Tab-separated table of C-alpha atoms in Angstrom:
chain	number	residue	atom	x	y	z
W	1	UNK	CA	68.159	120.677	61.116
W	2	UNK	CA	67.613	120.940	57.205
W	3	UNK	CA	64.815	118.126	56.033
W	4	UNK	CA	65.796	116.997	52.741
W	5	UNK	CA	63.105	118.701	50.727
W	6	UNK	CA	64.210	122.122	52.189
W	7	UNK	CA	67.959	121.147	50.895
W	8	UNK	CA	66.726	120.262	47.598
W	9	UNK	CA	64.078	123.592	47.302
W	10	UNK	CA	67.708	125.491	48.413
W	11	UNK	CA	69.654	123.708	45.700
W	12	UNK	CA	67.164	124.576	43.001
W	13	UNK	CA	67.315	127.717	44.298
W	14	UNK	CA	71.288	128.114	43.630
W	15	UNK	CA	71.033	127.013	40.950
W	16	UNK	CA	68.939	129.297	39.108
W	17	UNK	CA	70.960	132.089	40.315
W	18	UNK	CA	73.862	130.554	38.860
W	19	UNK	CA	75.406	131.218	35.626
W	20	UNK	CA	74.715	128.908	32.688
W	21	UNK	CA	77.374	126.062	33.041
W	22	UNK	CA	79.495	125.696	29.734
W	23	UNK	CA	79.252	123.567	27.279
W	24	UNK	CA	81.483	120.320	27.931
W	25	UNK	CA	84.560	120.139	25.889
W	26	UNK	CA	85.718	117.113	26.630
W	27	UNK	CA	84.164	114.087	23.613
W	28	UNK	CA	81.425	116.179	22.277
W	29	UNK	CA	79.114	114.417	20.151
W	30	UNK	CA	79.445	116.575	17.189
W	31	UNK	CA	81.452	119.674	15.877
W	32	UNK	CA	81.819	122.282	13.759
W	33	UNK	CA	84.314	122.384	11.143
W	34	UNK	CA	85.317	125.476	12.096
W	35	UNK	CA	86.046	123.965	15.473
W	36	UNK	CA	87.847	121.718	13.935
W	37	UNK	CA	90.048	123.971	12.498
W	38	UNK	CA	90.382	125.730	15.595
W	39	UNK	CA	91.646	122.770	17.300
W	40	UNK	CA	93.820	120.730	14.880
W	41	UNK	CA	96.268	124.735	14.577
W	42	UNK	CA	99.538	123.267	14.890
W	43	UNK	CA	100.746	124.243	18.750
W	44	UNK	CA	103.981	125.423	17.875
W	45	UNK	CA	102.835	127.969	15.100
W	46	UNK	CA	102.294	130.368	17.701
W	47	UNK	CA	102.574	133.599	15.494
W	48	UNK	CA	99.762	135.936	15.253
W	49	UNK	CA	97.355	133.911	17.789
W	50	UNK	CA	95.891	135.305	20.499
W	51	UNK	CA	97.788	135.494	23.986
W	52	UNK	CA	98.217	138.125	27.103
W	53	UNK	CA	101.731	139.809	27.218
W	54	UNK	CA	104.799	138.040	28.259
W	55	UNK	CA	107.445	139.553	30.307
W	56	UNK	CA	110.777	139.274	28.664
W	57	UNK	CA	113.279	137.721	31.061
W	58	UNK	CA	117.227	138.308	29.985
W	59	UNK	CA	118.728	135.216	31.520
W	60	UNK	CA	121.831	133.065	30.738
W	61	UNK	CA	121.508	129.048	30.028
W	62	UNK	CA	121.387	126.675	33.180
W	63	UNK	CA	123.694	123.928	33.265
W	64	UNK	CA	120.821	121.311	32.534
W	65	UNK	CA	119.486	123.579	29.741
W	66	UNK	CA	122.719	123.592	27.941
W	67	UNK	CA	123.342	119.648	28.607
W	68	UNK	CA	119.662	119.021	27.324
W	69	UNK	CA	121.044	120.619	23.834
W	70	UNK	CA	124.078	118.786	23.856
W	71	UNK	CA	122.046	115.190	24.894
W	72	UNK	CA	119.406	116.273	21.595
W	73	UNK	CA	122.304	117.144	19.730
W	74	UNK	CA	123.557	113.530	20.220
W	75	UNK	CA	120.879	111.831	20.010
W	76	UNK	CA	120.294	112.751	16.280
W	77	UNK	CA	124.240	112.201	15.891
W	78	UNK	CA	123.640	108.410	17.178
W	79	UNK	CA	120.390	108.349	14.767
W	80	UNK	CA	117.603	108.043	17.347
W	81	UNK	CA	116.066	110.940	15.803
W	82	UNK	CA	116.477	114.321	14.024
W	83	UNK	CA	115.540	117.860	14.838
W	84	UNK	CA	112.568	118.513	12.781
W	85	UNK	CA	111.133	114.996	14.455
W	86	UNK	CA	111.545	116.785	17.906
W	87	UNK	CA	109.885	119.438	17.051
W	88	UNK	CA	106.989	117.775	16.204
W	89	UNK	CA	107.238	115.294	19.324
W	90	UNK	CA	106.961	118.278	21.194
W	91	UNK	CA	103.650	119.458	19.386
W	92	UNK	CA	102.537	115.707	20.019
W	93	UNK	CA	102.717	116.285	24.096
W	94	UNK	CA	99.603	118.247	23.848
W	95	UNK	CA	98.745	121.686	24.475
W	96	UNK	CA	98.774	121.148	28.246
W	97	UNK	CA	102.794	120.233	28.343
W	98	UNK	CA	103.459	122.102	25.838
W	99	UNK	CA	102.393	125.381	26.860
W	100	UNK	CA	103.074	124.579	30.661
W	101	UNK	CA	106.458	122.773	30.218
W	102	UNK	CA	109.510	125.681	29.895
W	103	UNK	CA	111.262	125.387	26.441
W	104	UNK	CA	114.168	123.135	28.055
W	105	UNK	CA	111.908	120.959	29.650
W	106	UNK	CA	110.112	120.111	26.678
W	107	UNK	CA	112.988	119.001	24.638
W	108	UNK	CA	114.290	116.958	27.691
W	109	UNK	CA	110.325	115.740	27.921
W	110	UNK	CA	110.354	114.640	24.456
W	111	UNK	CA	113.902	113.004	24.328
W	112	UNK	CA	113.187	111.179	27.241
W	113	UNK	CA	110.068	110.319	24.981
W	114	UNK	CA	111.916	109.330	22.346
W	115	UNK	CA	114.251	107.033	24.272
W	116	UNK	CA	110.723	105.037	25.001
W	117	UNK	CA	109.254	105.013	21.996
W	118	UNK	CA	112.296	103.336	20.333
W	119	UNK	CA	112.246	100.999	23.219
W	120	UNK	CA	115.966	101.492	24.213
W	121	UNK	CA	114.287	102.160	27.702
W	122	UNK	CA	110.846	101.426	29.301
W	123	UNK	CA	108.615	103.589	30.953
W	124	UNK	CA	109.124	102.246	34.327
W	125	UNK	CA	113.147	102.131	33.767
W	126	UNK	CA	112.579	105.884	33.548
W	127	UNK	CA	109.994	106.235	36.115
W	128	UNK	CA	112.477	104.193	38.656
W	129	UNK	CA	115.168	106.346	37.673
W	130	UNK	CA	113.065	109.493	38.436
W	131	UNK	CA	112.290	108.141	41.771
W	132	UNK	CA	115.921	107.118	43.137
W	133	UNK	CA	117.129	110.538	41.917
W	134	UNK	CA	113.982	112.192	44.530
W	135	UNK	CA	115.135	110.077	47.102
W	136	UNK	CA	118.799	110.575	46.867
W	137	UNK	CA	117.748	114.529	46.803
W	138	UNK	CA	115.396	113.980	49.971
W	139	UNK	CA	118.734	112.298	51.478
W	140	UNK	CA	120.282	115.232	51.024
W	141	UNK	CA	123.181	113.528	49.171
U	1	UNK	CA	115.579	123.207	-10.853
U	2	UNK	CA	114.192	126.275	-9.019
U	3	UNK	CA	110.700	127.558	-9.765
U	4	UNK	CA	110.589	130.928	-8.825
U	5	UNK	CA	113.745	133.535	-8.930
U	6	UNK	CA	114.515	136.220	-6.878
U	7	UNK	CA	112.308	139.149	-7.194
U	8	UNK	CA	109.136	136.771	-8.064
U	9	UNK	CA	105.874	137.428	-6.413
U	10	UNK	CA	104.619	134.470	-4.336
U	11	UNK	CA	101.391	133.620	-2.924
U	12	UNK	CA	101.615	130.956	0.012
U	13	UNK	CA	99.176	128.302	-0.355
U	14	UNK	CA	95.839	128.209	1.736
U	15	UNK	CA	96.259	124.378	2.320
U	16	UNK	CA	94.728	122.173	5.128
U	17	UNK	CA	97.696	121.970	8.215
U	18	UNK	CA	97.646	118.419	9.952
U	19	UNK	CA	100.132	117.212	13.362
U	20	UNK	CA	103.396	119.225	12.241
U	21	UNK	CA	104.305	121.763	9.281
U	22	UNK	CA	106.153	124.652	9.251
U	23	UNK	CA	104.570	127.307	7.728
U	24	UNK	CA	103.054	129.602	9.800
U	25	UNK	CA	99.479	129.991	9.722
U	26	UNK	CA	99.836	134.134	9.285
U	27	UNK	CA	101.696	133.990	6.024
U	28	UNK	CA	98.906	131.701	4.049
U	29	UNK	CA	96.974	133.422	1.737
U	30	UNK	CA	99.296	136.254	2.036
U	31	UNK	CA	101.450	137.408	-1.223
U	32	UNK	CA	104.838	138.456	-1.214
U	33	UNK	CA	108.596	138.775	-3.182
U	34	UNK	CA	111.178	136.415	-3.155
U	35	UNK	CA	114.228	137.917	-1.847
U	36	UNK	CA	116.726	134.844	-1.377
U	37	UNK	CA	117.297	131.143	-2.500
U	38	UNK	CA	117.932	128.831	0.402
U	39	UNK	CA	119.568	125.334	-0.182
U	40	UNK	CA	117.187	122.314	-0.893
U	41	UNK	CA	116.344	120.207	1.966
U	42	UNK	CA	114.117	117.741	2.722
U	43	UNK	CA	110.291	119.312	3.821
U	44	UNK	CA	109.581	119.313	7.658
U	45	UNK	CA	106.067	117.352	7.088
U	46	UNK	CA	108.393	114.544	5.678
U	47	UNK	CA	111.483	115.176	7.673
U	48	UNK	CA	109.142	115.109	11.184
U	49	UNK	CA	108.446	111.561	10.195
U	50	UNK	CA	112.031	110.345	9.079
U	51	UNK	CA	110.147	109.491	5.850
U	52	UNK	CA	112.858	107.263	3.791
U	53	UNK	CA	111.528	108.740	0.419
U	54	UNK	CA	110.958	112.629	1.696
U	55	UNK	CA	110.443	115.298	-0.550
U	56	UNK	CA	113.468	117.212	-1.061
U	57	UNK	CA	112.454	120.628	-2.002
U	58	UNK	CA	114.182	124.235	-3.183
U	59	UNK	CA	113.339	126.935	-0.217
U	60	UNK	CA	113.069	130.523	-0.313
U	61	UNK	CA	112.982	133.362	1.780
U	62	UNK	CA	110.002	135.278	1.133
U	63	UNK	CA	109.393	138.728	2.404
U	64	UNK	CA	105.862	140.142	3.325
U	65	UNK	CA	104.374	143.744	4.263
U	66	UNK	CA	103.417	143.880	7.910
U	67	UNK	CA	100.662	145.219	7.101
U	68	UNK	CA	99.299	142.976	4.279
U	69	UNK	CA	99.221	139.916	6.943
U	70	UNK	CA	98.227	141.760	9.845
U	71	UNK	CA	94.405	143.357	10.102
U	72	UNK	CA	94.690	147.030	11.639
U	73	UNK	CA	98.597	146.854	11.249
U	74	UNK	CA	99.909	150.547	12.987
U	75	UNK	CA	103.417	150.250	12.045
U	76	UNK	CA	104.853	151.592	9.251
U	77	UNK	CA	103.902	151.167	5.353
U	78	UNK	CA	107.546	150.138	5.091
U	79	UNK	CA	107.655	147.455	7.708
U	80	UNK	CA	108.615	144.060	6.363
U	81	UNK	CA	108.652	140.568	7.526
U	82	UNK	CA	111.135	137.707	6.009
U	83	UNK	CA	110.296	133.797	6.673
U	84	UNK	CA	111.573	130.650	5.052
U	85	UNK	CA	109.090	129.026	2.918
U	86	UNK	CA	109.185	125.629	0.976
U	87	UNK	CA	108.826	125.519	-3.004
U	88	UNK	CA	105.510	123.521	-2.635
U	89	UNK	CA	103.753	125.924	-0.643
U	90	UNK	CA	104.208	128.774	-3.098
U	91	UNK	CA	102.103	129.892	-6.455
U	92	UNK	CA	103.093	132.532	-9.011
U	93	UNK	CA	101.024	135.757	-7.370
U	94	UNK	CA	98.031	136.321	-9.861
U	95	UNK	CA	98.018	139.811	-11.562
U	96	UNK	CA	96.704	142.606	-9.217
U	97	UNK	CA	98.014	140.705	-6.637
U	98	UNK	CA	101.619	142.329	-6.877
């Protein structure tokens, strides 16, 4: 059995062998304007920044891929939006979704989005919808 | 009325970015020849925002050396790169420049 003093002379320990922990990024008190510039880059102006290779995959449109076009497509026809506003409500998911979402899914992300914002549906409309369509997959249906 | 004809040496602006724009961040700075007019339309930072008095503005296709906006560029001397640009982020190149 461990007394308490012993854990706490062992966790003292650890930690001194440990590396420095980074900073915190997350509400910083203060920071540079060079950070600043760093982090208000534009997401989609991807040219010439720094990434690891990407293998190039030669593949044909899905179905939903090429009905997510068309849905955009008529969704600026009816006047809920244009393309140049979904291109920037796809820079306004965030570097997380935008960078983890595939290209379709980010355009279907963002016109779902869109369809909120305007209030033609709510969030939870969507959310319900979301959930039959699991359950009618775990159904097998 | 069209500011800059084809064959005109244009430096892109080095202007603060904010949200949504679409001109990349490589090409700022950077110098290089007009090589074809493209119809007016209105800019993306006002057409992102469905802005009801957006700036309608003459574009241009602008065409750079690969190795003037890249540092350590190993292609060729000859390699090119063509974007669109918008009117208002171009100046007339300043001499030496060209």
């Amino acid at each position: 059995m461990t007394s308490p003093s012993e854990l706490d002379s062992l966790q003292r320990r650890v930690l001194g062998l440990a590396p420095e922990p980074a900073a915190r990024l997350d509400s910083p008190y203060w920071i540079s304007n060079e950070f600043y510039g760093a982090l208000r880059h534009v997401l989609h102006d991807v040219g010439g920044q720094p990434d690891a290779p990407v293998a190039y995959v030669d593949k044909e449109e899905a179905d939903w891929e090429l009905r997510t076009y068309v849905l955009c497509e008529v969704l600026a026809w009816r006047g809920v939006w244009n393309s140049e506003m979904r291109r920037r409500a796809e820079n306004d998911l965030g570097a997380t979704l935008y960078f983890g979402l595939p290209y379709y899914a980010r355009w279907i992300t963002v016109a779902a989005k869109a369809l909120v914002d305007k209030g033609l549906i709510s969030v939870s409309e969507l959310a319900a919808k979301i959930d039959d369509v699991r359950a009618r997959k775990a159904a097998g249906s | 009325m069209r500011r800059f004809e084809i064959g005109d040496h244009v430096t892109v602006r080095e202007a603060t970015t904010l949200f949504h724009h679409r001109t990349q961040a490589y090409t700022r700075g950077h110098t290089g020849v007009v090589v074809e007019h493209r119809p007016e339309w209105l800019i993306p930072e006002d057409e992102a925002w469905q802005r009801e008095d957006g700036r309608v503005e003459p574009f241009y296709v602008v065409r750079f050396r690969q190795r003037d906006l890249w540092p350590g560029y190993t292609g060729l001397d000859r390699d090119t790169l063509e974007t669109e640009v918008a009117e208002g982020w171009l100046v007339p190149a300043e001499e030496g420049m060209q």
